[in-house]
Every structure is written in structure tokens, then in C-alpha cells.
Amino acid sequence: MGKAERTRQFIIEQSAPVFNVKGLAATAMSDVMGITKMAKGGLYGHFESKEDLSRAVVDYNISLLISKVSQVVAGAETAREKLFAMLDLFSTPVQFPVEGGCPLLNFGAESDDTNPEIKKKVRETILGAQKRIANIILDGIEKGEFKPNFDSKTFAIKTMTIIEGGTLIGRVLGSNSQMKLMMDMLKKEIEEELI
């Protein structure tokens, strides 16, 4: 990675939490200048516009989230353990695994009526996450861990909906207690599907 690429990556990594906390519209280039200690001209030497930086930051935050999920899933052996590890990762919305909260929730809510490109990225990520959850279940069925009639698609949709809704509620209330109830409910449902 050359110096220009390293500087570009530095700008993205430093400003990603700011965008995730303040939002795409509310984050100003002066915020980015403050966090990176770079002049405006230096920033625009790496990004054509704030929108260009915004797209890079959304990609970075989403990639960071996917990476954290991949790490916990890779550390588990059985399908049950993989699902539990994923649920545990999201069980504390107040201490969300990505600084500033869930980028899918934050950027999705902000862009649903204003930015079709970012909305599409968030949509694809949600659908990808649902597919990943469903595939873990299907793998568990194939290996004889889960009952053959475990509805992988419905469970995946339910899980993502609970994670996103529970994250919003937990962060607004400043409490992890309601999400813990939801995660325990999902874990119980997984246990009931074991052979």
C-alpha cells in the first residue's frame, strides 16, 4: 500500500466513527479535519467530495461489522455454537461491536428516502446476513444437528429484525436488558430445533 492509499485509509478509519455517530448529513468536513488533523485541501486530495468520503465510510463501517461477525462465527464449531456466538455479539447494543452503533441501522434509516446508493448497500448487507444465518441452519440440518423442518429463512428474517429493532431500543433506552430477553428467546428457539 502506497503513501496515498495509507493516507486515504487513515482518513476513512478516523472519520468512520464520526459519521456513524453523527450521520452522513450532519457530519461536516470540518469534523473530519478535526479528527484527522488534516487541512481541507489534503482531504480533497484523497476524496472528490464529502459524498465520496461518505460512501467509503459506509463501506468501511459495514465491512467492519461483517468482519466482527465472521470472527465470532469462525471461532465456533457447531451450527448451534455459530448462531449463539452471533447472538452474543449483538446482545449488548449499548456496547455495540462497531463504534457509534449499528451502521445498517444508522445509515439505513438516514438513507432510505435520501440516498438510493447507500440504501442499496444496506439492503444487500441485510439480505446477505439473512442468507448467512439461513445457511448456518441449513448446514446444521445437513449435519444432523437440527431437525429437518427448522425453517431457516423465517428464523433468519426474525433474527435480523430482532437484532436491528433491539439495537435501536437498547441504544435509545441506554440498556441491554430488553435485547438480552430477545436473545434468550432466540436461543431457546434454536435449542428446541436441536435433534
Short mmCIF file of N, CA and C in Angstrom, two decimals:
data_model
loop_
_atom_site.label_atom_id
_atom_site.label_comp_id
_atom_site.label_asym_id
_atom_site.label_seq_id
_atom_site.Cartn_x
_atom_site.Cartn_y
_atom_site.Cartn_z
N MET A 1 0.86 -1.18 0.00
CA MET A 1 0.00 0.00 0.00
C MET A 1 0.90 1.24 0.00
N GLY A 2 0.69 2.11 -0.97
CA GLY A 2 1.47 3.33 -1.08
C GLY A 2 1.05 4.37 -0.06
N LYS A 3 1.80 5.46 0.01
CA LYS A 3 1.52 6.52 0.98
C LYS A 3 0.13 7.12 0.78
N ALA A 4 -0.25 7.37 -0.48
CA ALA A 4 -1.57 7.95 -0.75
C ALA A 4 -2.68 7.01 -0.30
N GLU A 5 -2.51 5.71 -0.56
CA GLU A 5 -3.52 4.73 -0.14
C GLU A 5 -3.59 4.63 1.37
N ARG A 6 -2.43 4.69 2.04
CA ARG A 6 -2.41 4.65 3.51
C ARG A 6 -3.11 5.88 4.09
N THR A 7 -2.86 7.04 3.50
CA THR A 7 -3.50 8.27 3.98
C THR A 7 -5.00 8.21 3.76
N ARG A 8 -5.41 7.73 2.61
CA ARG A 8 -6.85 7.57 2.32
C ARG A 8 -7.49 6.64 3.35
N GLN A 9 -6.83 5.52 3.63
CA GLN A 9 -7.37 4.57 4.60
C GLN A 9 -7.41 5.18 6.00
N PHE A 10 -6.39 5.95 6.35
CA PHE A 10 -6.35 6.64 7.64
C PHE A 10 -7.56 7.58 7.78
N ILE A 11 -7.85 8.33 6.73
CA ILE A 11 -8.99 9.26 6.76
C ILE A 11 -10.29 8.49 6.97
N ILE A 12 -10.44 7.39 6.25
CA ILE A 12 -11.66 6.58 6.37
C ILE A 12 -11.79 6.04 7.79
N GLU A 13 -10.73 5.42 8.30
CA GLU A 13 -10.77 4.80 9.62
C GLU A 13 -11.02 5.81 10.73
N GLN A 14 -10.41 6.98 10.63
CA GLN A 14 -10.57 8.00 11.67
C GLN A 14 -11.97 8.63 11.63
N SER A 15 -12.50 8.82 10.44
CA SER A 15 -13.79 9.50 10.33
C SER A 15 -14.99 8.56 10.39
N ALA A 16 -14.76 7.25 10.24
CA ALA A 16 -15.88 6.29 10.25
C ALA A 16 -16.74 6.39 11.51
N PRO A 17 -16.15 6.42 12.71
CA PRO A 17 -17.00 6.54 13.90
C PRO A 17 -17.78 7.86 13.95
N VAL A 18 -17.18 8.92 13.46
CA VAL A 18 -17.85 10.23 13.48
C VAL A 18 -19.10 10.18 12.60
N PHE A 19 -18.97 9.65 11.40
CA PHE A 19 -20.12 9.52 10.50
C PHE A 19 -21.17 8.59 11.10
N ASN A 20 -20.72 7.50 11.75
CA ASN A 20 -21.66 6.54 12.31
C ASN A 20 -22.42 7.13 13.50
N VAL A 21 -21.79 8.04 14.23
CA VAL A 21 -22.45 8.68 15.37
C VAL A 21 -23.32 9.86 14.93
N LYS A 22 -22.75 10.76 14.13
CA LYS A 22 -23.45 12.00 13.76
C LYS A 22 -24.38 11.84 12.56
N GLY A 23 -24.07 10.87 11.70
CA GLY A 23 -24.86 10.68 10.49
C GLY A 23 -24.16 11.28 9.29
N LEU A 24 -24.60 10.85 8.13
CA LEU A 24 -23.98 11.31 6.88
C LEU A 24 -24.21 12.79 6.65
N ALA A 25 -25.44 13.24 6.84
CA ALA A 25 -25.77 14.64 6.56
C ALA A 25 -25.17 15.58 7.59
N ALA A 26 -25.16 15.17 8.85
CA ALA A 26 -24.72 16.06 9.92
C ALA A 26 -23.20 16.13 10.06
N THR A 27 -22.49 15.16 9.52
CA THR A 27 -21.03 15.20 9.62
C THR A 27 -20.49 16.16 8.58
N ALA A 28 -19.73 17.13 9.03
CA ALA A 28 -19.13 18.12 8.12
C ALA A 28 -17.68 17.78 7.87
N MET A 29 -17.16 18.30 6.78
CA MET A 29 -15.73 18.09 6.50
C MET A 29 -14.88 18.69 7.62
N SER A 30 -15.38 19.71 8.30
CA SER A 30 -14.62 20.27 9.42
C SER A 30 -14.50 19.25 10.56
N ASP A 31 -15.51 18.38 10.72
CA ASP A 31 -15.41 17.29 11.71
C ASP A 31 -14.29 16.34 11.32
N VAL A 32 -14.21 16.03 10.04
CA VAL A 32 -13.17 15.13 9.54
C VAL A 32 -11.80 15.79 9.69
N MET A 33 -11.73 17.08 9.40
CA MET A 33 -10.47 17.81 9.57
C MET A 33 -10.02 17.76 11.03
N GLY A 34 -10.96 17.91 11.95
CA GLY A 34 -10.64 17.89 13.37
C GLY A 34 -10.12 16.55 13.83
N ILE A 35 -10.73 15.48 13.38
CA ILE A 35 -10.33 14.14 13.84
C ILE A 35 -9.04 13.66 13.17
N THR A 36 -8.83 14.08 11.90
CA THR A 36 -7.63 13.62 11.18
C THR A 36 -6.46 14.59 11.31
N LYS A 37 -6.76 15.81 11.78
CA LYS A 37 -5.74 16.88 11.86
C LYS A 37 -5.17 17.22 10.47
N MET A 38 -6.04 17.09 9.46
CA MET A 38 -5.63 17.39 8.09
C MET A 38 -6.35 18.64 7.59
N ALA A 39 -5.74 19.33 6.67
CA ALA A 39 -6.36 20.50 6.04
C ALA A 39 -7.40 20.04 5.02
N LYS A 40 -8.34 20.92 4.74
CA LYS A 40 -9.40 20.60 3.79
C LYS A 40 -8.82 20.18 2.43
N GLY A 41 -7.79 20.89 1.97
CA GLY A 41 -7.17 20.55 0.70
C GLY A 41 -6.58 19.14 0.70
N GLY A 42 -6.03 18.74 1.84
CA GLY A 42 -5.48 17.39 1.96
C GLY A 42 -6.56 16.33 1.87
N LEU A 43 -7.70 16.62 2.48
CA LEU A 43 -8.82 15.68 2.40
C LEU A 43 -9.32 15.55 0.97
N TYR A 44 -9.48 16.71 0.32
CA TYR A 44 -10.00 16.69 -1.05
C TYR A 44 -8.97 16.16 -2.05
N GLY A 45 -7.73 16.02 -1.61
CA GLY A 45 -6.74 15.36 -2.45
C GLY A 45 -6.95 13.85 -2.50
N HIS A 46 -7.74 13.32 -1.53
CA HIS A 46 -7.99 11.88 -1.46
C HIS A 46 -9.45 11.53 -1.76
N PHE A 47 -10.33 12.50 -1.64
CA PHE A 47 -11.75 12.27 -1.89
C PHE A 47 -12.28 13.44 -2.70
N GLU A 48 -13.05 13.14 -3.74
CA GLU A 48 -13.57 14.18 -4.62
C GLU A 48 -14.55 15.11 -3.90
N SER A 49 -15.29 14.53 -2.94
CA SER A 49 -16.34 15.28 -2.27
C SER A 49 -16.66 14.61 -0.94
N LYS A 50 -17.49 15.26 -0.16
CA LYS A 50 -17.95 14.66 1.09
C LYS A 50 -18.75 13.39 0.77
N GLU A 51 -19.49 13.39 -0.31
CA GLU A 51 -20.28 12.22 -0.70
C GLU A 51 -19.36 11.04 -1.01
N ASP A 52 -18.23 11.34 -1.66
CA ASP A 52 -17.25 10.30 -1.97
C ASP A 52 -16.71 9.69 -0.66
N LEU A 53 -16.37 10.53 0.29
CA LEU A 53 -15.91 10.05 1.59
C LEU A 53 -17.02 9.30 2.31
N SER A 54 -18.24 9.81 2.23
CA SER A 54 -19.38 9.15 2.88
C SER A 54 -19.55 7.72 2.39
N ARG A 55 -19.46 7.52 1.08
CA ARG A 55 -19.60 6.17 0.52
C ARG A 55 -18.49 5.25 1.05
N ALA A 56 -17.27 5.78 1.11
CA ALA A 56 -16.13 4.98 1.61
C ALA A 56 -16.32 4.63 3.08
N VAL A 57 -16.84 5.57 3.85
CA VAL A 57 -17.06 5.36 5.28
C VAL A 57 -18.16 4.34 5.52
N VAL A 58 -19.22 4.41 4.74
CA VAL A 58 -20.30 3.42 4.87
C VAL A 58 -19.75 2.04 4.57
N ASP A 59 -19.00 1.92 3.47
CA ASP A 59 -18.40 0.63 3.12
C ASP A 59 -17.50 0.12 4.25
N TYR A 60 -16.70 1.01 4.81
CA TYR A 60 -15.78 0.63 5.88
C TYR A 60 -16.53 0.14 7.12
N ASN A 61 -17.53 0.90 7.56
CA ASN A 61 -18.30 0.53 8.75
C ASN A 61 -19.02 -0.80 8.56
N ILE A 62 -19.60 -1.00 7.38
CA ILE A 62 -20.30 -2.26 7.10
C ILE A 62 -19.29 -3.41 7.06
N SER A 63 -18.15 -3.19 6.42
CA SER A 63 -17.11 -4.23 6.35
C SER A 63 -16.61 -4.58 7.75
N LEU A 64 -16.47 -3.58 8.60
CA LEU A 64 -16.03 -3.81 9.97
C LEU A 64 -17.04 -4.69 10.72
N LEU A 65 -18.32 -4.40 10.54
CA LEU A 65 -19.37 -5.19 11.17
C LEU A 65 -19.35 -6.63 10.67
N ILE A 66 -19.26 -6.80 9.34
CA ILE A 66 -19.21 -8.15 8.76
C ILE A 66 -18.00 -8.91 9.27
N SER A 67 -16.87 -8.23 9.38
CA SER A 67 -15.65 -8.86 9.87
C SER A 67 -15.81 -9.35 11.30
N LYS A 68 -16.45 -8.57 12.14
CA LYS A 68 -16.65 -8.95 13.54
C LYS A 68 -17.56 -10.18 13.63
N VAL A 69 -18.61 -10.21 12.78
CA VAL A 69 -19.49 -11.38 12.75
C VAL A 69 -18.70 -12.60 12.27
N SER A 70 -17.92 -12.43 11.21
CA SER A 70 -17.13 -13.54 10.67
C SER A 70 -16.17 -14.11 11.71
N GLN A 71 -15.56 -13.23 12.50
CA GLN A 71 -14.61 -13.69 13.53
C GLN A 71 -15.28 -14.58 14.56
N VAL A 72 -16.45 -14.15 15.06
CA VAL A 72 -17.10 -14.95 16.10
C VAL A 72 -17.66 -16.25 15.53
N VAL A 73 -18.16 -16.21 14.31
CA VAL A 73 -18.69 -17.43 13.68
C VAL A 73 -17.55 -18.41 13.40
N ALA A 74 -16.43 -17.91 12.93
CA ALA A 74 -15.28 -18.78 12.62
C ALA A 74 -14.73 -19.46 13.87
N GLY A 75 -14.92 -18.82 15.01
CA GLY A 75 -14.42 -19.39 16.26
C GLY A 75 -15.32 -20.46 16.85
N ALA A 76 -16.46 -20.72 16.21
CA ALA A 76 -17.40 -21.72 16.71
C ALA A 76 -17.37 -22.95 15.81
N GLU A 77 -17.72 -24.10 16.37
CA GLU A 77 -17.66 -25.33 15.59
C GLU A 77 -19.01 -25.76 15.06
N THR A 78 -19.98 -25.92 15.94
CA THR A 78 -21.28 -26.43 15.50
C THR A 78 -22.17 -25.29 15.02
N ALA A 79 -23.23 -25.64 14.33
CA ALA A 79 -24.18 -24.63 13.85
C ALA A 79 -24.81 -23.90 15.04
N ARG A 80 -25.15 -24.65 16.08
CA ARG A 80 -25.72 -24.04 17.29
C ARG A 80 -24.75 -23.03 17.87
N GLU A 81 -23.48 -23.42 18.00
CA GLU A 81 -22.47 -22.52 18.56
C GLU A 81 -22.28 -21.29 17.69
N LYS A 82 -22.34 -21.45 16.38
CA LYS A 82 -22.21 -20.31 15.47
C LYS A 82 -23.35 -19.32 15.66
N LEU A 83 -24.57 -19.84 15.73
CA LEU A 83 -25.73 -18.96 15.94
C LEU A 83 -25.65 -18.28 17.30
N PHE A 84 -25.29 -19.03 18.34
CA PHE A 84 -25.17 -18.44 19.67
C PHE A 84 -24.09 -17.36 19.70
N ALA A 85 -22.97 -17.62 19.04
CA ALA A 85 -21.87 -16.63 19.01
C ALA A 85 -22.34 -15.34 18.34
N MET A 86 -23.10 -15.47 17.27
CA MET A 86 -23.62 -14.30 16.58
C MET A 86 -24.60 -13.53 17.48
N LEU A 87 -25.48 -14.25 18.13
CA LEU A 87 -26.44 -13.60 19.02
C LEU A 87 -25.72 -12.92 20.18
N ASP A 88 -24.70 -13.58 20.73
CA ASP A 88 -23.94 -12.98 21.83
C ASP A 88 -23.26 -11.68 21.40
N LEU A 89 -22.77 -11.66 20.17
CA LEU A 89 -22.09 -10.46 19.66
C LEU A 89 -23.02 -9.25 19.70
N PHE A 90 -24.31 -9.47 19.43
CA PHE A 90 -25.27 -8.37 19.36
C PHE A 90 -26.11 -8.21 20.62
N SER A 91 -25.77 -8.92 21.68
CA SER A 91 -26.60 -8.93 22.89
C SER A 91 -26.46 -7.67 23.74
N THR A 92 -25.46 -6.84 23.45
CA THR A 92 -25.25 -5.63 24.24
C THR A 92 -25.25 -4.40 23.32
N PRO A 93 -26.42 -3.95 22.90
CA PRO A 93 -26.48 -2.83 21.96
C PRO A 93 -25.86 -1.54 22.49
N VAL A 94 -25.84 -1.37 23.79
CA VAL A 94 -25.23 -0.16 24.34
C VAL A 94 -23.72 -0.17 24.09
N GLN A 95 -23.15 -1.38 24.05
CA GLN A 95 -21.72 -1.55 23.72
C GLN A 95 -21.62 -2.25 22.36
N PHE A 96 -22.22 -1.67 21.35
CA PHE A 96 -22.29 -2.31 20.03
C PHE A 96 -20.88 -2.58 19.50
N PRO A 97 -20.69 -3.68 18.76
CA PRO A 97 -19.34 -4.04 18.28
C PRO A 97 -18.68 -3.03 17.34
N VAL A 98 -19.45 -2.11 16.77
CA VAL A 98 -18.89 -1.05 15.92
C VAL A 98 -19.17 0.27 16.62
N GLU A 99 -18.14 1.09 16.76
CA GLU A 99 -18.29 2.36 17.46
C GLU A 99 -19.38 3.22 16.82
N GLY A 100 -20.31 3.68 17.65
CA GLY A 100 -21.40 4.52 17.16
C GLY A 100 -22.69 3.77 16.91
N GLY A 101 -22.66 2.45 17.06
CA GLY A 101 -23.87 1.66 16.86
C GLY A 101 -23.87 0.95 15.52
N CYS A 102 -25.01 0.37 15.20
CA CYS A 102 -25.12 -0.45 14.00
C CYS A 102 -25.14 0.42 12.74
N PRO A 103 -24.15 0.26 11.86
CA PRO A 103 -24.16 1.06 10.64
C PRO A 103 -25.34 0.74 9.73
N LEU A 104 -25.85 -0.48 9.79
CA LEU A 104 -27.02 -0.82 8.98
C LEU A 104 -28.22 0.01 9.45
N LEU A 105 -28.40 0.06 10.74
CA LEU A 105 -29.49 0.83 11.32
C LEU A 105 -29.28 2.32 11.10
N ASN A 106 -28.10 2.81 11.43
CA ASN A 106 -27.83 4.25 11.33
C ASN A 106 -27.91 4.75 9.88
N PHE A 107 -27.16 4.12 8.99
CA PHE A 107 -27.13 4.60 7.61
C PHE A 107 -28.39 4.21 6.85
N GLY A 108 -28.99 3.08 7.22
CA GLY A 108 -30.23 2.67 6.57
C GLY A 108 -31.37 3.63 6.85
N ALA A 109 -31.51 4.01 8.12
CA ALA A 109 -32.59 4.94 8.49
C ALA A 109 -32.39 6.30 7.84
N GLU A 110 -31.14 6.73 7.76
CA GLU A 110 -30.87 8.05 7.19
C GLU A 110 -31.02 8.07 5.67
N SER A 111 -30.69 6.96 5.02
CA SER A 111 -30.64 6.97 3.56
C SER A 111 -31.88 6.41 2.88
N ASP A 112 -32.83 5.87 3.64
CA ASP A 112 -33.94 5.18 2.99
C ASP A 112 -34.73 6.05 2.02
N ASP A 113 -34.81 7.33 2.27
CA ASP A 113 -35.53 8.24 1.37
C ASP A 113 -34.61 9.24 0.69
N THR A 114 -33.32 9.22 1.00
CA THR A 114 -32.45 10.29 0.52
C THR A 114 -31.26 9.83 -0.32
N ASN A 115 -30.83 8.59 -0.16
CA ASN A 115 -29.62 8.16 -0.84
C ASN A 115 -29.79 6.72 -1.34
N PRO A 116 -30.27 6.55 -2.56
CA PRO A 116 -30.54 5.20 -3.08
C PRO A 116 -29.30 4.30 -3.12
N GLU A 117 -28.13 4.87 -3.35
CA GLU A 117 -26.90 4.06 -3.42
C GLU A 117 -26.56 3.44 -2.07
N ILE A 118 -26.63 4.24 -1.02
CA ILE A 118 -26.32 3.73 0.31
C ILE A 118 -27.44 2.81 0.80
N LYS A 119 -28.68 3.17 0.48
CA LYS A 119 -29.81 2.30 0.82
C LYS A 119 -29.61 0.91 0.21
N LYS A 120 -29.15 0.86 -1.02
CA LYS A 120 -28.91 -0.41 -1.71
C LYS A 120 -27.82 -1.21 -1.00
N LYS A 121 -26.74 -0.55 -0.57
CA LYS A 121 -25.66 -1.24 0.15
C LYS A 121 -26.18 -1.84 1.45
N VAL A 122 -26.97 -1.07 2.18
CA VAL A 122 -27.52 -1.55 3.44
C VAL A 122 -28.46 -2.72 3.19
N ARG A 123 -29.30 -2.58 2.17
CA ARG A 123 -30.25 -3.64 1.81
C ARG A 123 -29.51 -4.93 1.48
N GLU A 124 -28.48 -4.84 0.65
CA GLU A 124 -27.70 -6.02 0.26
C GLU A 124 -27.03 -6.66 1.47
N THR A 125 -26.58 -5.85 2.40
CA THR A 125 -25.94 -6.38 3.60
C THR A 125 -26.94 -7.11 4.49
N ILE A 126 -28.12 -6.54 4.64
CA ILE A 126 -29.17 -7.19 5.44
C ILE A 126 -29.54 -8.53 4.81
N LEU A 127 -29.77 -8.53 3.51
CA LEU A 127 -30.14 -9.77 2.82
C LEU A 127 -29.00 -10.79 2.90
N GLY A 128 -27.76 -10.31 2.81
CA GLY A 128 -26.61 -11.20 2.94
C GLY A 128 -26.52 -11.81 4.33
N ALA A 129 -26.82 -11.02 5.34
CA ALA A 129 -26.79 -11.51 6.72
C ALA A 129 -27.89 -12.56 6.93
N GLN A 130 -29.06 -12.29 6.38
CA GLN A 130 -30.15 -13.27 6.49
C GLN A 130 -29.76 -14.59 5.81
N LYS A 131 -29.13 -14.47 4.66
CA LYS A 131 -28.70 -15.67 3.94
C LYS A 131 -27.64 -16.43 4.74
N ARG A 132 -26.73 -15.70 5.37
CA ARG A 132 -25.68 -16.34 6.17
C ARG A 132 -26.29 -17.12 7.34
N ILE A 133 -27.25 -16.51 8.03
CA ILE A 133 -27.92 -17.18 9.15
C ILE A 133 -28.64 -18.42 8.65
N ALA A 134 -29.38 -18.28 7.55
CA ALA A 134 -30.11 -19.41 6.99
C ALA A 134 -29.16 -20.53 6.58
N ASN A 135 -28.01 -20.18 6.00
CA ASN A 135 -27.04 -21.19 5.58
C ASN A 135 -26.43 -21.94 6.76
N ILE A 136 -26.24 -21.24 7.88
CA ILE A 136 -25.74 -21.92 9.08
C ILE A 136 -26.76 -22.97 9.52
N ILE A 137 -28.03 -22.60 9.49
CA ILE A 137 -29.09 -23.54 9.88
C ILE A 137 -29.15 -24.71 8.91
N LEU A 138 -29.11 -24.42 7.61
CA LEU A 138 -29.15 -25.49 6.61
C LEU A 138 -27.98 -26.44 6.76
N ASP A 139 -26.81 -25.89 7.08
CA ASP A 139 -25.63 -26.72 7.33
C ASP A 139 -25.87 -27.61 8.56
N GLY A 140 -26.48 -27.03 9.59
CA GLY A 140 -26.80 -27.81 10.79
C GLY A 140 -27.81 -28.90 10.52
N ILE A 141 -28.77 -28.63 9.65
CA ILE A 141 -29.75 -29.66 9.27
C ILE A 141 -29.03 -30.79 8.52
N GLU A 142 -28.18 -30.40 7.57
CA GLU A 142 -27.46 -31.38 6.76
C GLU A 142 -26.57 -32.27 7.62
N LYS A 143 -25.99 -31.70 8.66
CA LYS A 143 -25.09 -32.47 9.53
C LYS A 143 -25.83 -33.20 10.65
N GLY A 144 -27.16 -33.13 10.64
CA GLY A 144 -27.95 -33.85 11.64
C GLY A 144 -28.00 -33.18 13.00
N GLU A 145 -27.67 -31.91 13.04
CA GLU A 145 -27.69 -31.18 14.31
C GLU A 145 -29.08 -30.61 14.60
N PHE A 146 -29.75 -30.14 13.55
CA PHE A 146 -31.09 -29.55 13.69
C PHE A 146 -32.14 -30.45 13.04
N LYS A 147 -33.36 -30.30 13.51
CA LYS A 147 -34.49 -31.01 12.91
C LYS A 147 -34.63 -30.58 11.44
N PRO A 148 -35.04 -31.50 10.59
CA PRO A 148 -35.11 -31.18 9.15
C PRO A 148 -36.14 -30.09 8.80
N ASN A 149 -37.12 -29.88 9.66
CA ASN A 149 -38.15 -28.87 9.34
C ASN A 149 -37.87 -27.50 9.97
N PHE A 150 -36.67 -27.28 10.49
CA PHE A 150 -36.28 -25.96 11.03
C PHE A 150 -36.33 -24.97 9.86
N ASP A 151 -37.22 -24.00 9.96
CA ASP A 151 -37.43 -23.02 8.87
C ASP A 151 -36.31 -21.97 8.90
N SER A 152 -35.29 -22.22 8.14
CA SER A 152 -34.09 -21.38 8.17
C SER A 152 -34.37 -19.95 7.70
N LYS A 153 -35.18 -19.80 6.68
CA LYS A 153 -35.44 -18.47 6.12
C LYS A 153 -36.22 -17.62 7.12
N THR A 154 -37.26 -18.17 7.69
CA THR A 154 -38.07 -17.42 8.66
C THR A 154 -37.25 -17.06 9.89
N PHE A 155 -36.46 -18.01 10.39
CA PHE A 155 -35.63 -17.73 11.56
C PHE A 155 -34.62 -16.63 11.26
N ALA A 156 -34.04 -16.66 10.06
CA ALA A 156 -33.04 -15.64 9.68
C ALA A 156 -33.67 -14.25 9.62
N ILE A 157 -34.86 -14.15 9.04
CA ILE A 157 -35.55 -12.87 8.96
C ILE A 157 -35.89 -12.37 10.36
N LYS A 158 -36.41 -13.26 11.19
CA LYS A 158 -36.77 -12.91 12.57
C LYS A 158 -35.54 -12.43 13.34
N THR A 159 -34.42 -13.14 13.19
CA THR A 159 -33.20 -12.80 13.91
C THR A 159 -32.70 -11.41 13.52
N MET A 160 -32.63 -11.14 12.23
CA MET A 160 -32.16 -9.82 11.78
C MET A 160 -33.10 -8.71 12.24
N THR A 161 -34.38 -8.96 12.20
CA THR A 161 -35.35 -7.95 12.63
C THR A 161 -35.22 -7.67 14.12
N ILE A 162 -35.03 -8.72 14.90
CA ILE A 162 -34.85 -8.55 16.34
C ILE A 162 -33.53 -7.84 16.65
N ILE A 163 -32.47 -8.21 15.96
CA ILE A 163 -31.17 -7.56 16.20
C ILE A 163 -31.27 -6.06 15.90
N GLU A 164 -31.82 -5.71 14.76
CA GLU A 164 -31.89 -4.29 14.39
C GLU A 164 -32.85 -3.52 15.30
N GLY A 165 -34.04 -4.06 15.53
CA GLY A 165 -35.00 -3.39 16.41
C GLY A 165 -34.51 -3.31 17.84
N GLY A 166 -33.93 -4.41 18.31
CA GLY A 166 -33.40 -4.45 19.67
C GLY A 166 -32.23 -3.50 19.86
N THR A 167 -31.43 -3.35 18.80
CA THR A 167 -30.31 -2.41 18.88
C THR A 167 -30.83 -0.98 19.02
N LEU A 168 -31.81 -0.63 18.24
CA LEU A 168 -32.40 0.72 18.33
C LEU A 168 -32.97 0.95 19.74
N ILE A 169 -33.77 0.03 20.20
CA ILE A 169 -34.41 0.19 21.51
C ILE A 169 -33.36 0.24 22.62
N GLY A 170 -32.38 -0.67 22.56
CA GLY A 170 -31.35 -0.70 23.59
C GLY A 170 -30.54 0.57 23.65
N ARG A 171 -30.20 1.11 22.48
CA ARG A 171 -29.39 2.33 22.46
C ARG A 171 -30.21 3.55 22.91
N VAL A 172 -31.48 3.59 22.53
CA VAL A 172 -32.33 4.71 22.96
C VAL A 172 -32.57 4.66 24.47
N LEU A 173 -32.81 3.45 24.99
CA LEU A 173 -33.06 3.32 26.43
C LEU A 173 -31.78 3.31 27.25
N GLY A 174 -30.64 3.11 26.58
CA GLY A 174 -29.37 3.02 27.30
C GLY A 174 -29.30 1.77 28.15
N SER A 175 -29.90 0.68 27.65
CA SER A 175 -29.97 -0.55 28.44
C SER A 175 -29.87 -1.77 27.51
N ASN A 176 -29.20 -2.81 27.98
CA ASN A 176 -29.10 -4.06 27.23
C ASN A 176 -30.16 -5.08 27.65
N SER A 177 -30.96 -4.76 28.66
CA SER A 177 -31.86 -5.76 29.26
C SER A 177 -32.91 -6.28 28.29
N GLN A 178 -33.51 -5.43 27.47
CA GLN A 178 -34.54 -5.92 26.55
C GLN A 178 -33.94 -6.78 25.45
N MET A 179 -32.75 -6.41 24.97
CA MET A 179 -32.09 -7.24 23.96
C MET A 179 -31.74 -8.60 24.54
N LYS A 180 -31.32 -8.63 25.80
CA LYS A 180 -30.99 -9.92 26.43
C LYS A 180 -32.21 -10.83 26.43
N LEU A 181 -33.37 -10.28 26.71
CA LEU A 181 -34.61 -11.08 26.67
C LEU A 181 -34.83 -11.66 25.27
N MET A 182 -34.62 -10.83 24.26
CA MET A 182 -34.83 -11.28 22.88
C MET A 182 -33.80 -12.33 22.46
N MET A 183 -32.54 -12.14 22.86
CA MET A 183 -31.51 -13.11 22.53
C MET A 183 -31.78 -14.45 23.22
N ASP A 184 -32.23 -14.40 24.48
CA ASP A 184 -32.58 -15.63 25.19
C ASP A 184 -33.74 -16.35 24.51
N MET A 185 -34.70 -15.58 24.00
CA MET A 185 -35.83 -16.17 23.28
C MET A 185 -35.36 -16.89 22.00
N LEU A 186 -34.46 -16.23 21.26
CA LEU A 186 -33.95 -16.84 20.04
C LEU A 186 -33.11 -18.08 20.35
N LYS A 187 -32.31 -18.01 21.41
CA LYS A 187 -31.51 -19.17 21.80
C LYS A 187 -32.40 -20.35 22.20
N LYS A 188 -33.48 -20.06 22.89
CA LYS A 188 -34.42 -21.12 23.28
C LYS A 188 -35.02 -21.77 22.04
N GLU A 189 -35.35 -20.95 21.07
CA GLU A 189 -35.90 -21.48 19.82
C GLU A 189 -34.88 -22.36 19.11
N ILE A 190 -33.62 -21.95 19.10
CA ILE A 190 -32.56 -22.79 18.49
C ILE A 190 -32.45 -24.10 19.22
N GLU A 191 -32.46 -24.06 20.55
CA GLU A 191 -32.35 -25.28 21.36
C GLU A 191 -33.49 -26.24 21.07
N GLU A 192 -34.69 -25.70 20.84
CA GLU A 192 -35.86 -26.54 20.56
C GLU A 192 -35.75 -27.24 19.20
N GLU A 193 -34.89 -26.71 18.32
CA GLU A 193 -34.72 -27.31 16.99
C GLU A 193 -33.59 -28.34 16.94
N LEU A 194 -32.86 -28.50 18.05
CA LEU A 194 -31.78 -29.49 18.08
C LEU A 194 -32.33 -30.91 18.09
N ILE A 195 -31.60 -31.80 17.48
CA ILE A 195 -32.01 -33.21 17.46
C ILE A 195 -31.47 -33.87 18.73
#
